């Protein structure tokens, strides 16, 4: 595996991203909104409590979809060494990523025009798929023969 | 010839990345500022409905999705204008830099807008956001905590440095990831030229 320094740096950053996205609950705060974890993600997430998971009764710093994306990014990144060891020749994840982006837009639009109502569980799953395919799509760039 | 390419890669300095990061960062920063402003005034002028899909919440989704692609676009620009050969680490630097420029530019423009054009903008946004939240159907305790938190975090007006401090790492990291995807799609490997 090459670019190990970059791999480790991004791995630590993604771990921190997931940790901070858990919100103020794990830091002993009574509310995430107004806490530094909430401020950290305010620019990229609407942080609606009805569309977020809660830890110890305190909402997370991001909504369920964003949390799914972050977990997916981390899982995909963690899977890169495994994909390299498996010796996968052709990387299919770029196509899956395209599919995941389209699925997000369809899910968001369908909910917006009230064709269906998505749930925290469906949003976290779709978000995970998007995040996982995003980081998994670059796994072959870390192989030594690249 | 292979060595020439390696030499070429090693010669790249911060100044080589800057034009791509600055151009793409400026475009994405400007567009995200304008979109944010547009939805912001939509929110100010709209009647509070209590709907989750308020203009400011929509703008968050649109801006987040849009700006995350800046890293990928910056790599595309770099491979067109500087060199088609790019390493992963170079893509990562370019992506992070682009995300940082987006945050800096949009924060500067927001500050300028509030200072020079509409000093009451933040107060009006805060007022309309709280009015909308009050109409939301959720437990009162949850609603009160949310309103209190929003009032605390928006009411004081975050300092410019704090906006950068909390904005750059997240925007930088997300654009770093999309820049790596950009390296995969747009950058050529040295072996491919032979």
CSV table of C-alpha atoms in Angstrom, one decimal:
chain,number,residue,atom,x,y,z
A,1,UNK,CA,0.0,0.0,0.0
A,2,UNK,CA,1.4,3.4,-0.9
A,3,UNK,CA,0.7,6.9,0.5
A,4,UNK,CA,0.4,5.5,4.0
A,5,UNK,CA,0.9,8.9,5.6
A,6,UNK,CA,-2.0,10.4,3.7
A,7,UNK,CA,-4.1,7.3,4.5
A,8,UNK,CA,-3.5,7.6,8.2
A,9,UNK,CA,-4.0,11.3,8.3
A,10,UNK,CA,-7.4,11.0,6.6
A,11,UNK,CA,-8.3,8.0,8.7
A,12,UNK,CA,-7.8,10.0,11.9
A,13,UNK,CA,-9.6,13.0,10.5
A,14,UNK,CA,-12.6,10.8,9.6
A,15,UNK,CA,-12.6,9.2,13.0
A,16,UNK,CA,-12.7,12.7,14.6
A,17,UNK,CA,-15.5,13.7,12.2
A,18,UNK,CA,-17.6,10.8,13.3
A,19,UNK,CA,-16.8,11.4,17.0
A,20,UNK,CA,-17.7,15.1,16.9
A,21,UNK,CA,-20.9,14.4,14.9
A,22,UNK,CA,-22.2,12.4,17.8
A,23,UNK,CA,-23.0,15.7,19.4
A,24,UNK,CA,-22.9,17.3,22.8
A,25,UNK,CA,-24.3,14.3,24.6
A,26,UNK,CA,-21.1,12.4,24.9
A,27,UNK,CA,-19.4,15.6,26.2
A,28,UNK,CA,-21.9,16.0,29.0
A,29,UNK,CA,-23.8,18.9,27.3
A,30,UNK,CA,-27.6,19.0,27.7
A,31,UNK,CA,-28.1,20.2,24.2
A,32,UNK,CA,-26.1,20.0,21.0
A,33,UNK,CA,-27.5,23.2,19.5
A,34,UNK,CA,-25.3,25.9,20.9
A,35,UNK,CA,-22.6,23.4,21.9
A,36,UNK,CA,-19.3,23.5,20.0
A,37,UNK,CA,-20.1,20.2,18.2
A,38,UNK,CA,-23.4,21.7,17.0
A,39,UNK,CA,-21.5,24.9,15.8
A,40,UNK,CA,-19.0,22.7,14.0
A,41,UNK,CA,-21.6,21.3,11.6
A,42,UNK,CA,-24.1,24.2,11.5
A,43,UNK,CA,-22.8,25.3,8.1
A,44,UNK,CA,-23.3,22.0,6.4
A,45,UNK,CA,-26.4,20.4,8.2
A,46,UNK,CA,-29.9,21.7,9.1
A,47,UNK,CA,-29.7,19.8,12.5
A,48,UNK,CA,-33.4,19.3,12.8
A,49,UNK,CA,-33.9,17.2,16.0
A,50,UNK,CA,-36.8,15.4,14.4
A,51,UNK,CA,-34.6,14.1,11.7
A,52,UNK,CA,-31.6,13.3,13.9
A,53,UNK,CA,-30.6,10.4,16.1
A,54,UNK,CA,-30.2,11.0,19.9
A,55,UNK,CA,-27.6,9.8,22.3
A,56,UNK,CA,-28.5,9.8,26.0
A,57,UNK,CA,-31.5,12.0,25.1
A,58,UNK,CA,-29.3,14.6,23.3
A,59,UNK,CA,-29.6,15.0,19.6
A,60,UNK,CA,-26.5,14.4,17.5
A,61,UNK,CA,-24.7,17.3,15.9
A,62,UNK,CA,-25.8,16.2,12.4
A,63,UNK,CA,-29.0,14.7,11.0
A,64,UNK,CA,-29.4,11.0,10.2
A,65,UNK,CA,-28.4,11.4,6.6
A,66,UNK,CA,-25.2,13.3,7.3
A,67,UNK,CA,-24.3,10.9,10.1
A,68,UNK,CA,-24.8,8.0,7.6
A,69,UNK,CA,-22.5,9.8,5.1
A,70,UNK,CA,-19.8,10.3,7.8
A,71,UNK,CA,-20.0,6.7,9.0
A,72,UNK,CA,-20.0,5.5,5.4
A,73,UNK,CA,-16.9,7.6,4.6
A,74,UNK,CA,-15.1,6.1,7.6
A,75,UNK,CA,-16.2,2.5,6.7
A,76,UNK,CA,-15.1,2.9,3.1
A,77,UNK,CA,-11.8,4.3,4.2
A,78,UNK,CA,-11.2,1.5,6.6
A,79,UNK,CA,-12.1,-1.0,3.9
A,80,UNK,CA,-9.4,0.3,1.5
A,81,UNK,CA,-6.6,-2.0,2.9
A,82,UNK,CA,-9.0,-5.0,2.7
A,83,UNK,CA,-9.9,-4.2,-1.0
A,84,UNK,CA,-6.2,-4.0,-1.8
A,85,UNK,CA,-5.5,-7.4,-0.1
A,86,UNK,CA,-8.4,-9.0,-1.9
A,87,UNK,CA,-6.6,-8.0,-5.2
A,88,UNK,CA,-9.7,-6.6,-6.8
A,89,UNK,CA,-8.6,-5.7,-10.3
A,90,UNK,CA,-11.5,-3.5,-11.5
A,91,UNK,CA,-12.9,-0.8,-9.2
A,92,UNK,CA,-16.7,-0.8,-9.5
A,93,UNK,CA,-17.3,1.8,-6.8
A,94,UNK,CA,-17.3,4.9,-9.0
A,95,UNK,CA,-20.4,3.6,-10.7
A,96,UNK,CA,-21.9,2.7,-7.3
A,97,UNK,CA,-21.1,6.3,-6.2
A,98,UNK,CA,-23.0,7.7,-9.2
A,99,UNK,CA,-25.9,5.5,-8.3
A,100,UNK,CA,-25.7,6.6,-4.6
A,101,UNK,CA,-25.8,10.3,-5.6
A,102,UNK,CA,-28.9,9.7,-7.9
A,103,UNK,CA,-30.5,7.7,-5.1
A,104,UNK,CA,-30.0,10.7,-2.6
A,105,UNK,CA,-31.5,13.2,-5.0
A,106,UNK,CA,-34.5,10.9,-5.7
A,107,UNK,CA,-35.1,10.2,-2.0
A,108,UNK,CA,-34.8,13.9,-1.1
A,109,UNK,CA,-37.1,15.0,-4.0
A,110,UNK,CA,-39.7,12.3,-3.3
A,111,UNK,CA,-39.9,13.4,0.3
A,112,UNK,CA,-40.0,17.1,-0.7
A,113,UNK,CA,-42.9,16.6,-3.1
A,114,UNK,CA,-44.6,14.2,-0.6
A,115,UNK,CA,-44.5,11.1,-2.8
A,116,UNK,CA,-43.2,9.2,0.3
A,117,UNK,CA,-41.9,10.0,3.7
A,118,UNK,CA,-38.4,8.8,4.5
A,119,UNK,CA,-37.3,7.9,8.0
A,120,UNK,CA,-34.1,8.3,10.1
A,121,UNK,CA,-33.3,4.6,9.3
A,122,UNK,CA,-33.7,5.0,5.5
A,123,UNK,CA,-31.8,8.3,5.5
A,124,UNK,CA,-28.9,6.8,7.5
A,125,UNK,CA,-28.7,3.8,5.1
A,126,UNK,CA,-28.7,5.9,2.0
A,127,UNK,CA,-26.2,8.3,3.5
A,128,UNK,CA,-24.0,5.4,4.5
A,129,UNK,CA,-24.1,4.0,0.9
A,130,UNK,CA,-23.1,7.5,-0.5
A,131,UNK,CA,-20.2,7.9,2.0
A,132,UNK,CA,-18.9,4.3,1.6
A,133,UNK,CA,-18.9,4.4,-2.2
A,134,UNK,CA,-17.2,7.9,-2.1
A,135,UNK,CA,-14.1,6.7,-0.2
A,136,UNK,CA,-14.1,3.1,-1.6
A,137,UNK,CA,-14.0,4.5,-5.1
A,138,UNK,CA,-10.4,5.6,-4.7
A,139,UNK,CA,-9.0,2.4,-3.1
A,140,UNK,CA,-7.1,1.4,-6.3
A,141,UNK,CA,-5.1,4.6,-6.1
A,142,UNK,CA,-3.4,3.2,-2.9
A,143,UNK,CA,-2.2,0.1,-4.6
A,144,UNK,CA,1.6,-0.1,-5.1
A,145,UNK,CA,1.4,-0.8,-8.8
A,146,UNK,CA,-0.6,2.4,-9.4
B,1,UNK,CA,11.3,10.7,-20.0
B,2,UNK,CA,9.8,9.0,-17.1
B,3,UNK,CA,12.3,10.9,-14.9
B,4,UNK,CA,11.3,14.2,-16.5
B,5,UNK,CA,7.8,13.6,-15.4
B,6,UNK,CA,8.9,12.8,-11.9
B,7,UNK,CA,11.0,15.9,-11.9
B,8,UNK,CA,8.0,17.9,-13.1
B,9,UNK,CA,5.9,16.5,-10.2
B,10,UNK,CA,8.6,17.4,-7.6
B,11,UNK,CA,8.9,20.9,-8.9
B,12,UNK,CA,5.3,21.7,-7.9
B,13,UNK,CA,5.0,24.3,-5.2
B,14,UNK,CA,2.2,25.9,-3.3
B,15,UNK,CA,2.0,28.6,-6.0
B,16,UNK,CA,1.1,25.9,-8.5
B,17,UNK,CA,-1.9,24.8,-6.6
B,18,UNK,CA,-3.1,28.2,-5.7
B,19,UNK,CA,-4.6,29.3,-9.0
B,20,UNK,CA,-6.8,26.2,-9.3
B,21,UNK,CA,-7.8,26.4,-5.6
B,22,UNK,CA,-8.4,30.1,-5.8
B,23,UNK,CA,-10.4,30.1,-9.0
B,24,UNK,CA,-12.6,27.1,-8.1
B,25,UNK,CA,-12.8,28.2,-4.4
B,26,UNK,CA,-13.8,31.7,-5.5
B,27,UNK,CA,-16.6,30.5,-7.8
B,28,UNK,CA,-18.0,28.0,-5.3
B,29,UNK,CA,-17.6,30.4,-2.4
B,30,UNK,CA,-19.4,33.2,-4.3
B,31,UNK,CA,-22.2,30.9,-5.5
B,32,UNK,CA,-22.7,29.4,-2.1
B,33,UNK,CA,-22.8,33.0,-0.6
B,34,UNK,CA,-25.4,34.1,-3.1
B,35,UNK,CA,-27.5,31.0,-2.7
B,36,UNK,CA,-27.3,31.4,1.1
B,37,UNK,CA,-28.3,35.0,0.8
B,38,UNK,CA,-31.2,34.2,-1.6
B,39,UNK,CA,-32.6,31.6,0.7
B,40,UNK,CA,-31.9,33.8,3.7
B,41,UNK,CA,-34.1,36.6,2.4
B,42,UNK,CA,-36.7,34.0,1.3
B,43,UNK,CA,-36.8,32.9,4.9
B,44,UNK,CA,-37.0,36.5,6.2
B,45,UNK,CA,-39.9,37.3,3.9
B,46,UNK,CA,-41.8,34.1,4.3
B,47,UNK,CA,-44.6,33.5,6.7
B,48,UNK,CA,-43.5,31.0,9.4
B,49,UNK,CA,-45.1,27.6,8.6
B,50,UNK,CA,-43.3,25.3,11.0
B,51,UNK,CA,-42.3,23.2,8.0
B,52,UNK,CA,-39.0,21.3,8.1
B,53,UNK,CA,-38.4,22.5,4.6
B,54,UNK,CA,-37.9,26.1,5.4
B,55,UNK,CA,-35.8,28.1,2.9
B,56,UNK,CA,-32.8,28.2,5.2
B,57,UNK,CA,-32.8,24.5,5.7
B,58,UNK,CA,-33.1,23.9,2.0
B,59,UNK,CA,-30.2,26.2,1.4
B,60,UNK,CA,-28.1,24.1,3.8
B,61,UNK,CA,-28.8,21.0,1.7
B,62,UNK,CA,-28.1,22.7,-1.6
B,63,UNK,CA,-24.9,24.5,-0.5
B,64,UNK,CA,-23.5,21.4,1.2
B,65,UNK,CA,-24.1,19.2,-1.8
B,66,UNK,CA,-22.8,21.9,-4.2
B,67,UNK,CA,-19.7,22.9,-2.4
B,68,UNK,CA,-18.6,19.3,-1.7
B,69,UNK,CA,-17.9,19.0,-5.4
B,70,UNK,CA,-15.4,21.8,-5.4
B,71,UNK,CA,-12.4,19.6,-4.6
B,72,UNK,CA,-13.2,17.4,-7.7
B,73,UNK,CA,-13.6,20.5,-9.9
B,74,UNK,CA,-10.3,22.0,-8.6
B,75,UNK,CA,-8.5,18.8,-9.6
B,76,UNK,CA,-10.1,18.9,-13.0
B,77,UNK,CA,-8.9,22.5,-13.4
B,78,UNK,CA,-5.4,21.6,-12.2
B,79,UNK,CA,-5.0,18.7,-14.6
B,80,UNK,CA,-6.1,21.0,-17.5
B,81,UNK,CA,-4.0,24.0,-16.6
B,82,UNK,CA,-0.9,22.8,-14.7
B,83,UNK,CA,-0.1,19.2,-15.3
B,84,UNK,CA,-2.3,16.1,-16.1
B,85,UNK,CA,-0.1,14.1,-13.8
B,86,UNK,CA,-1.1,14.2,-10.2
B,87,UNK,CA,-0.4,12.2,-7.0
B,88,UNK,CA,-2.9,11.4,-4.3
B,89,UNK,CA,-1.2,13.7,-1.8
B,90,UNK,CA,-1.2,16.6,-4.3
B,91,UNK,CA,-4.9,16.1,-4.9
B,92,UNK,CA,-5.5,16.0,-1.1
B,93,UNK,CA,-3.7,19.3,-0.6
B,94,UNK,CA,-5.6,20.9,-3.5
B,95,UNK,CA,-8.9,19.7,-2.2
B,96,UNK,CA,-8.3,20.9,1.4
B,97,UNK,CA,-7.0,24.3,0.1
B,98,UNK,CA,-10.1,24.7,-2.1
B,99,UNK,CA,-12.4,23.9,0.8
B,100,UNK,CA,-10.5,26.5,3.0
B,101,UNK,CA,-10.8,29.2,0.3
B,102,UNK,CA,-14.6,28.6,0.0
B,103,UNK,CA,-15.0,29.0,3.7
B,104,UNK,CA,-12.8,32.1,3.9
B,105,UNK,CA,-14.5,33.8,0.9
B,106,UNK,CA,-18.0,33.0,2.0
B,107,UNK,CA,-17.2,34.2,5.5
B,108,UNK,CA,-15.6,37.5,4.3
B,109,UNK,CA,-18.6,38.2,1.9
B,110,UNK,CA,-21.1,37.5,4.8
B,111,UNK,CA,-19.2,39.9,7.0
B,112,UNK,CA,-19.1,42.5,4.3
B,113,UNK,CA,-22.8,42.1,3.6
B,114,UNK,CA,-23.6,42.6,7.3
B,115,UNK,CA,-21.2,45.5,7.8
B,116,UNK,CA,-22.0,47.4,4.6
B,117,UNK,CA,-25.3,46.4,3.1
B,118,UNK,CA,-27.7,45.0,5.7
B,119,UNK,CA,-26.5,45.3,9.4
B,120,UNK,CA,-29.8,43.8,10.6
B,121,UNK,CA,-29.6,40.7,8.4
B,122,UNK,CA,-28.6,38.3,11.2
B,123,UNK,CA,-31.3,39.7,13.6
B,124,UNK,CA,-33.9,39.2,10.9
B,125,UNK,CA,-32.7,35.7,10.1
B,126,UNK,CA,-32.7,34.8,13.8
B,127,UNK,CA,-36.2,36.2,14.3
B,128,UNK,CA,-37.7,34.3,11.3
B,129,UNK,CA,-35.8,31.1,12.2
B,130,UNK,CA,-37.2,31.2,15.7
B,131,UNK,CA,-40.7,32.1,14.5
B,132,UNK,CA,-40.6,29.0,12.2
B,133,UNK,CA,-39.3,26.8,14.9
B,134,UNK,CA,-42.1,27.9,17.3
B,135,UNK,CA,-44.6,26.6,14.7
B,136,UNK,CA,-42.9,23.2,14.4
B,137,UNK,CA,-44.7,20.2,15.7
B,138,UNK,CA,-42.3,18.7,18.3
B,139,UNK,CA,-42.2,18.3,22.1
B,140,UNK,CA,-42.1,21.7,23.8
B,141,UNK,CA,-39.0,20.9,25.8
B,142,UNK,CA,-37.1,19.9,22.6
B,143,UNK,CA,-38.4,23.0,20.9
B,144,UNK,CA,-37.4,25.3,23.7
B,145,UNK,CA,-33.9,23.8,23.8
B,146,UNK,CA,-33.5,24.2,20.1
B,147,UNK,CA,-34.7,27.8,20.1
B,148,UNK,CA,-32.4,28.6,23.0
B,149,UNK,CA,-29.4,27.0,21.3
B,150,UNK,CA,-30.1,28.8,18.0
B,151,UNK,CA,-30.5,32.1,19.9
B,152,UNK,CA,-27.2,31.5,21.7
B,153,UNK,CA,-25.2,30.5,18.7
B,154,UNK,CA,-26.7,33.1,16.2
B,155,UNK,CA,-27.6,35.9,18.5
B,156,UNK,CA,-24.1,36.8,19.7
B,157,UNK,CA,-22.9,36.7,16.1
B,158,UNK,CA,-20.0,34.4,15.6
B,159,UNK,CA,-16.7,36.2,15.3
B,160,UNK,CA,-15.0,36.0,11.9
B,161,UNK,CA,-12.1,33.9,13.2
B,162,UNK,CA,-14.5,31.5,14.9
B,163,UNK,CA,-16.4,31.0,11.6
B,164,UNK,CA,-13.1,30.1,10.0
B,165,UNK,CA,-11.9,28.0,12.9
B,166,UNK,CA,-15.0,25.8,12.8
B,167,UNK,CA,-15.6,26.0,9.0
B,168,UNK,CA,-12.3,25.2,7.4
B,169,UNK,CA,-11.6,21.7,8.9
B,170,UNK,CA,-15.0,20.3,7.8
B,171,UNK,CA,-15.2,22.0,4.4
B,172,UNK,CA,-11.5,21.1,3.9
B,173,UNK,CA,-11.9,17.4,4.7
B,174,UNK,CA,-15.0,17.0,2.5
B,175,UNK,CA,-13.3,18.6,-0.4
B,176,UNK,CA,-10.2,16.6,0.2
B,177,UNK,CA,-12.3,13.4,-0.3
B,178,UNK,CA,-13.9,14.7,-3.5
B,179,UNK,CA,-10.5,15.8,-4.7
B,180,UNK,CA,-9.2,12.2,-4.3
B,181,UNK,CA,-12.1,11.1,-6.5
B,182,UNK,CA,-11.1,13.9,-8.9
B,183,UNK,CA,-7.5,12.4,-9.0
B,184,UNK,CA,-9.0,9.1,-9.9
B,185,UNK,CA,-11.2,10.5,-12.7
B,186,UNK,CA,-9.0,13.2,-14.2
B,187,UNK,CA,-5.4,12.7,-13.4
B,188,UNK,CA,-3.1,10.6,-15.6
B,189,UNK,CA,-0.6,8.1,-14.3
B,190,UNK,CA,2.9,8.5,-15.5
B,191,UNK,CA,2.9,5.0,-17.1
B,192,UNK,CA,-0.1,5.8,-19.2
B,193,UNK,CA,1.9,8.2,-21.4
B,194,UNK,CA,4.1,5.5,-22.7
